[in-house]
Coordinates of C-alpha atoms in Angstrom, one line a residue:
X1 CA 56.4 104.5 112.9
X2 CA 56.1 102.3 116.0
X3 CA 55.5 104.0 119.4
X4 CA 59.1 103.7 120.5
X5 CA 60.4 105.4 117.4
X6 CA 57.6 108.1 117.5
X7 CA 58.6 108.8 121.1
X8 CA 62.3 109.2 120.1
X9 CA 61.3 111.6 117.2
X10 CA 59.1 113.6 119.3
X11 CA 61.8 114.1 121.9
X12 CA 64.2 115.2 119.2
X13 CA 62.0 117.9 117.9
X14 CA 60.1 119.1 120.9
X15 CA 61.7 121.9 123.0
X16 CA 61.5 120.8 126.6
X17 CA 59.4 123.0 128.8
X18 CA 61.5 125.2 131.0
X19 CA 64.7 124.9 128.7
X20 CA 66.9 128.0 128.5
X21 CA 65.8 130.5 125.9
X22 CA 69.4 130.8 124.7
X23 CA 69.5 127.2 123.5
X24 CA 71.1 127.9 120.1
X25 CA 74.9 128.5 119.9
X26 CA 77.3 129.9 117.3
X27 CA 81.0 128.8 117.5
X28 CA 83.7 130.6 115.3
X29 CA 86.9 128.9 114.5
X30 CA 89.8 128.9 112.1
X31 CA 89.2 126.8 108.8
X32 CA 92.6 127.2 107.0
X33 CA 94.3 129.5 104.7
X34 CA 94.4 130.1 101.0
X35 CA 97.6 129.8 98.9
X36 CA 98.0 133.6 99.2
X37 CA 97.9 133.5 103.0
X38 CA 94.2 134.8 103.4
X39 CA 92.7 133.3 106.4
X40 CA 89.3 131.5 106.2
X41 CA 87.0 130.9 109.1
X42 CA 84.0 128.7 109.9
X43 CA 81.0 129.3 112.1
X44 CA 79.0 126.4 113.4
X45 CA 75.3 127.1 114.3
X46 CA 73.8 124.4 116.5
X47 CA 70.4 124.0 118.3
X48 CA 69.3 121.9 121.3
X49 CA 67.7 119.3 119.1
X50 CA 70.7 117.9 117.3
X51 CA 70.5 120.1 114.2
X52 CA 73.7 122.0 113.2
X53 CA 75.1 124.0 110.3
X54 CA 78.8 124.8 109.5
X55 CA 79.4 127.7 107.3
X56 CA 82.8 128.7 105.7
X57 CA 83.7 132.3 105.0
X58 CA 85.1 131.0 101.7
X59 CA 82.0 131.4 99.4
X60 CA 79.8 131.9 102.4
X61 CA 79.5 128.1 102.0
X62 CA 77.1 125.7 103.8
X63 CA 79.7 123.0 104.5
X64 CA 77.5 120.8 106.5
X65 CA 73.9 120.6 107.7
X66 CA 73.3 117.8 110.2
X67 CA 70.2 116.5 111.9
X68 CA 68.8 113.3 113.4
X69 CA 66.7 110.6 111.7
X70 CA 63.7 108.9 113.2
X71 CA 65.9 106.8 115.4
X72 CA 67.9 109.8 116.6
X73 CA 71.0 109.1 114.5
X74 CA 72.7 112.3 113.3
X75 CA 74.0 112.6 109.8
X76 CA 75.3 115.2 107.5
X77 CA 72.7 115.8 104.6
X78 CA 74.6 117.9 102.2
X79 CA 77.4 116.9 99.8
X80 CA 80.8 118.6 100.0
X81 CA 84.3 118.4 101.3
X82 CA 85.9 118.1 104.7
X83 CA 88.8 120.5 103.9
X84 CA 89.1 124.0 102.6
X85 CA 91.6 123.0 99.9
X86 CA 89.2 120.8 98.0
X87 CA 86.6 123.6 97.8
X88 CA 89.3 125.7 96.2
X89 CA 90.9 123.2 94.0
X90 CA 87.9 121.1 93.0
X91 CA 85.0 123.6 92.9
X92 CA 81.5 122.1 92.2
X93 CA 79.3 124.8 93.7
X94 CA 78.7 122.4 96.8
X95 CA 76.7 124.5 99.3
X96 CA 78.2 127.8 98.1
X97 CA 76.5 131.3 97.9
X98 CA 75.8 131.9 94.3
X99 CA 76.0 135.4 92.7
X100 CA 75.9 137.9 91.3
X101 CA 73.4 135.9 89.1
X102 CA 72.5 132.3 90.0
X103 CA 71.9 130.0 87.0
X104 CA 72.4 130.8 83.3
X105 CA 72.5 133.9 81.3
X106 CA 72.4 133.3 77.5
X107 CA 75.6 134.2 75.7
X108 CA 76.7 135.9 78.8
X109 CA 75.0 139.1 77.7
X110 CA 72.2 141.3 78.9
X111 CA 71.1 144.9 78.0
X112 CA 70.2 147.4 80.7
X113 CA 69.2 150.9 80.0
X114 CA 70.3 150.6 76.4
X115 CA 73.8 149.4 77.3
X116 CA 74.9 145.7 76.7
X117 CA 77.0 144.1 79.1
X118 CA 79.2 141.0 78.5
X119 CA 80.0 138.5 81.1
X120 CA 82.5 135.7 81.3
X121 CA 81.4 132.4 79.5
X122 CA 82.1 129.4 81.8
X123 CA 79.2 127.2 80.6
X124 CA 80.0 126.7 76.9
X125 CA 78.2 129.6 75.3
X126 CA 76.6 130.9 78.6
X127 CA 77.5 132.6 81.8
X128 CA 76.7 130.3 84.8
X129 CA 76.5 131.2 88.6
X130 CA 78.5 134.5 88.3
X131 CA 80.8 133.6 85.4
X132 CA 83.3 131.5 87.0
X133 CA 84.7 134.0 89.5
X134 CA 81.5 134.8 91.3
X135 CA 80.7 135.2 95.0
X136 CA 81.5 131.4 95.6
X137 CA 85.1 132.2 95.0
X138 CA 85.3 135.1 97.5
X139 CA 86.4 135.2 101.1
X140 CA 83.7 136.9 102.9
X141 CA 84.2 138.9 106.0
X142 CA 82.4 137.9 109.1
X143 CA 80.3 140.9 110.4
X144 CA 78.8 139.4 113.5
X145 CA 78.2 136.1 115.3
X146 CA 75.4 135.8 117.9
X147 CA 74.1 133.1 120.3
X148 CA 70.6 133.1 121.7
X149 CA 67.2 131.6 121.0
X150 CA 68.4 131.9 117.3
X151 CA 72.1 131.5 116.5
X152 CA 73.2 133.7 113.7
X153 CA 76.2 134.7 111.6
X154 CA 76.4 137.5 109.2
X155 CA 78.8 137.6 106.3
X156 CA 79.7 140.7 104.2
X157 CA 81.1 141.3 100.8
X158 CA 81.9 144.3 98.6
X159 CA 81.7 143.6 94.9
X160 CA 83.2 146.4 92.9
X161 CA 81.9 148.1 89.8
X162 CA 82.5 145.8 86.8
X163 CA 83.0 142.7 88.9
X164 CA 82.7 139.8 86.4
X165 CA 81.3 142.4 83.9
X166 CA 78.3 143.4 86.0
X167 CA 77.4 147.1 86.3
X168 CA 77.3 148.8 89.7
X169 CA 79.3 148.2 93.0
X170 CA 77.3 146.2 95.6
X171 CA 77.5 145.8 99.3
X172 CA 76.2 142.4 100.0
X173 CA 75.2 140.5 103.1
X174 CA 74.4 136.8 103.7
X175 CA 72.9 136.0 107.0
X176 CA 72.6 132.4 108.2
X177 CA 70.2 131.9 111.3
X178 CA 69.4 128.6 113.0
X179 CA 66.4 128.1 115.5
X180 CA 65.3 125.3 117.6
X181 CA 62.7 124.1 115.0
X182 CA 65.5 123.0 112.7
X183 CA 65.0 126.0 110.4
X184 CA 68.1 127.3 108.8
X185 CA 67.2 130.7 107.4
X186 CA 69.5 132.3 104.8
X187 CA 68.9 136.0 104.0
X188 CA 70.6 137.8 101.0
X189 CA 70.7 141.6 101.1
X190 CA 72.4 143.8 98.4
X191 CA 72.5 147.5 97.6
X192 CA 74.0 148.8 94.3
X193 CA 75.3 152.2 93.1
X194 CA 73.9 151.6 89.5
X195 CA 71.1 149.8 88.0
X196 CA 72.1 146.0 87.7
X197 CA 70.8 142.5 87.9
X198 CA 71.0 140.2 91.0
X199 CA 69.9 136.8 91.7
X200 CA 71.3 135.0 94.6
X201 CA 70.7 131.6 96.2
X202 CA 72.4 128.6 97.9
X203 CA 73.6 125.7 95.9
X204 CA 73.4 122.9 98.5
X205 CA 73.2 119.4 97.2
X206 CA 71.2 117.2 99.4
X207 CA 70.9 113.6 100.4
X208 CA 68.6 113.1 103.4
X209 CA 69.8 109.6 103.9
X210 CA 73.2 111.2 104.6
X211 CA 75.8 112.3 102.3
X212 CA 77.6 109.4 100.7
X213 CA 74.8 106.9 101.4
X214 CA 75.1 104.0 98.9
X215 CA 71.5 104.3 97.6
X216 CA 71.8 108.1 96.7
X217 CA 68.9 110.4 96.7
X218 CA 66.8 109.2 93.8
X219 CA 64.5 107.3 96.1
X220 CA 63.4 110.5 97.9
X221 CA 60.0 111.9 97.5
X222 CA 59.6 115.3 96.1
X223 CA 56.8 117.8 96.2
X224 CA 56.9 121.1 94.2
X225 CA 53.8 123.4 94.3
X226 CA 54.2 124.5 90.7
X227 CA 51.7 124.1 87.9
X228 CA 54.2 125.1 85.2
X229 CA 58.0 125.1 84.6
X230 CA 60.3 126.8 82.1
X231 CA 61.3 124.3 79.3
X232 CA 64.8 124.9 77.9
X233 CA 66.7 124.6 74.7
X234 CA 69.8 122.4 74.0
X235 CA 72.0 125.0 75.9
X236 CA 69.7 124.8 78.8
X237 CA 68.4 128.3 78.3
X238 CA 64.7 128.8 78.9
X239 CA 62.7 129.2 75.7
X240 CA 60.3 131.7 77.4
X241 CA 57.5 129.3 77.6
X242 CA 55.7 128.5 80.9
X243 CA 54.7 124.9 80.3
X244 CA 52.1 123.1 82.3
X245 CA 53.5 120.3 84.3
X246 CA 50.3 118.2 84.0
X247 CA 50.7 114.9 82.3
X248 CA 54.6 115.3 82.3
X249 CA 57.4 113.9 84.3
X250 CA 57.7 117.4 85.8
X251 CA 54.5 117.0 87.8
X252 CA 55.6 117.1 91.4
X253 CA 52.4 118.7 92.8
X254 CA 51.8 115.5 94.7
X255 CA 54.8 113.6 96.3
X256 CA 56.6 111.5 93.7
X257 CA 59.8 109.4 93.7
X258 CA 62.5 111.4 91.9
X259 CA 63.8 108.3 90.0
X260 CA 60.4 107.7 88.3
X261 CA 61.0 110.5 85.7
X262 CA 64.7 110.7 85.8
X263 CA 65.5 108.4 83.0
X264 CA 62.5 109.1 80.7
X265 CA 64.2 109.5 77.5
X266 CA 60.9 110.1 75.7
X267 CA 60.8 113.6 77.2
X268 CA 63.2 115.9 75.2
X269 CA 63.5 118.1 78.3
X270 CA 65.0 115.3 80.3
X271 CA 67.5 114.6 77.3
X272 CA 68.5 118.2 77.2
X273 CA 69.2 118.2 81.0
X274 CA 70.6 114.6 81.2
X275 CA 68.0 114.5 84.0
X276 CA 66.4 117.2 85.9
X277 CA 68.0 120.5 85.7
X278 CA 64.9 122.8 85.3
X279 CA 63.3 125.8 86.9
X280 CA 59.8 125.6 88.3
X281 CA 57.6 128.5 88.3
X282 CA 56.1 128.4 91.9
X283 CA 52.4 128.9 92.2
X284 CA 52.9 131.4 95.0
X285 CA 54.9 133.8 92.8
X286 CA 57.2 136.5 94.3
X287 CA 56.2 136.9 98.1
X288 CA 57.0 139.2 100.9
X289 CA 57.7 136.4 103.3
X290 CA 59.1 132.8 102.7
X291 CA 56.5 130.4 101.6
X292 CA 56.8 126.7 100.6
X293 CA 58.8 126.1 97.5
X294 CA 59.6 122.3 97.9
X295 CA 59.4 119.4 100.3
X296 CA 61.7 116.5 100.2
X297 CA 61.4 113.3 102.2
X298 CA 63.6 110.3 102.6
X299 CA 61.2 107.4 103.6
X300 CA 64.0 105.2 105.0
X301 CA 65.5 107.8 107.4
X302 CA 62.4 109.8 108.0
X303 CA 64.1 113.0 107.4
X304 CA 62.2 115.8 105.8
X305 CA 63.5 118.9 104.2
X306 CA 61.2 121.9 103.5
X307 CA 62.5 124.7 101.3
X308 CA 60.7 128.1 101.7
X309 CA 61.5 131.3 99.7
X310 CA 60.4 134.7 98.9
X311 CA 61.4 134.1 95.1
X312 CA 59.1 133.0 92.3
X313 CA 61.2 130.0 91.0
X314 CA 63.2 127.0 92.2
X315 CA 65.7 125.1 90.2
X316 CA 65.6 121.4 90.6
X317 CA 68.9 119.6 89.8
X318 CA 69.7 115.9 90.2
X319 CA 73.5 116.2 90.3
X320 CA 73.7 115.2 86.6
X321 CA 77.3 116.3 86.1
X322 CA 78.6 114.4 89.2
X323 CA 80.7 111.8 87.3
X324 CA 82.7 109.9 89.9
X325 CA 85.7 112.3 89.7
X326 CA 84.6 114.2 92.9
X327 CA 85.9 112.6 96.2
X328 CA 83.8 114.2 98.9
X329 CA 83.6 114.1 102.6
X330 CA 85.1 110.9 104.1
X331 CA 86.5 110.0 100.7
X332 CA 83.0 109.4 99.2
X333 CA 82.8 109.2 95.5
X334 CA 80.1 111.4 94.2
X335 CA 78.1 110.3 91.2
X336 CA 74.9 111.3 89.3
X337 CA 71.9 110.8 91.6
X338 CA 73.8 111.0 94.8
X339 CA 72.2 114.3 95.8
X340 CA 69.8 116.9 94.5
X341 CA 69.8 120.8 94.6
X342 CA 66.7 122.8 95.2
X343 CA 67.7 126.4 94.5
X344 CA 65.1 129.1 95.1
X345 CA 65.8 132.1 92.7
X346 CA 64.6 134.3 89.9
X347 CA 64.1 132.4 86.6
X348 CA 67.2 131.6 84.5
X349 CA 68.1 134.2 81.9
X350 CA 65.6 136.6 83.3
X351 CA 67.6 139.7 82.1
X352 CA 66.9 138.5 78.5
X353 CA 63.3 137.4 79.0
X354 CA 60.7 140.1 79.1
X355 CA 58.0 137.7 80.2
X356 CA 59.9 136.6 83.4
X357 CA 59.9 138.3 86.7
X358 CA 62.5 141.1 86.5
X359 CA 65.9 140.6 88.3
X360 CA 66.7 144.3 88.0
X361 CA 67.9 146.1 91.0
X362 CA 68.3 149.9 91.4
X363 CA 69.9 152.3 93.8
X364 CA 67.9 153.1 96.7
X365 CA 65.9 149.9 96.2
X366 CA 68.0 147.1 97.8
X367 CA 67.8 143.4 96.8
X368 CA 66.5 141.0 99.3
X369 CA 65.8 137.2 99.1
X370 CA 65.0 135.1 102.3
X371 CA 65.0 131.3 102.0
X372 CA 64.7 128.5 104.6
X373 CA 65.9 125.1 104.8
X374 CA 63.8 123.4 107.6
X375 CA 65.0 119.9 108.6
X376 CA 62.6 117.7 110.6
X377 CA 61.5 114.0 111.0
X378 CA 58.2 112.7 109.6
X379 CA 55.7 111.3 112.1

């Protein structure tokens, strides 16, 4: 980076001495209504350095996440839609809050305390992301909105006993917070009335060059601090093995261009996923505070996304099922490789895999997952 561009980047990401402590703002506004007349709102969080996030109460959805590149140009780095109606009529999990259980549960079944529960099957023979009527399809209530050094919005949801087949009634909160470092923190909290399983995350699909950019996201550099991943069968259910990444196209312990392994048809796992759609077992494991789970960089724009989480795994997905039938923001046509998801979570199918970190949650022992999307510029 030349001196002029470095100076611009430094100015973008440095809080000027003497600046007001209440630099981050939260703006609440109407975002439309559903067909049944239910009102949906949006809250935009913005900081003093050009980073902003817009969240819809429908699905507690991250609709946009904007930040400057190395020249100071602002772009939206998440795929999605400009209008509420498209999120309802053409769902594809763009930026939504996923629950009760993110990712796949084999056969839509699990057994807890000797009782077997059947969930809806919305992914051929599996239950995926809550079974088709999960938290991404709910209108969340806005509990609070705050300005200050950190701008914040808290969403609340009541999930009744038996919701999509899951045991226990839940009281759930999702808190989005944005500070002046460009860190968007998302905290998930849930309390249950009965033993149950919970696995929540955000399903943002990123292109750091800007959503809809013609070259897509496959030229991005990805780093994942994981020495193993969970290989899957043809139904994309983990086999239970924790397979070393060494010597495979799943080795992202050092920065690597995503496209290098994406079309390696000699790897059965890539064939099963039609690209990357796999969970990595993070070396850090389950942690009390968010630690690094992935780092993504677009060399052209200079934008960097760091993903931190308290959870032990992260799902890496290269948008393999984006097939040109989705018209996104500004009429952009989304296809495979136009963005990637990095979803911190428990491992897929953990309720049926005794060797995986447990997803069980009991009364009096609330669920909590804290993750961070930190957007910056490389120097």
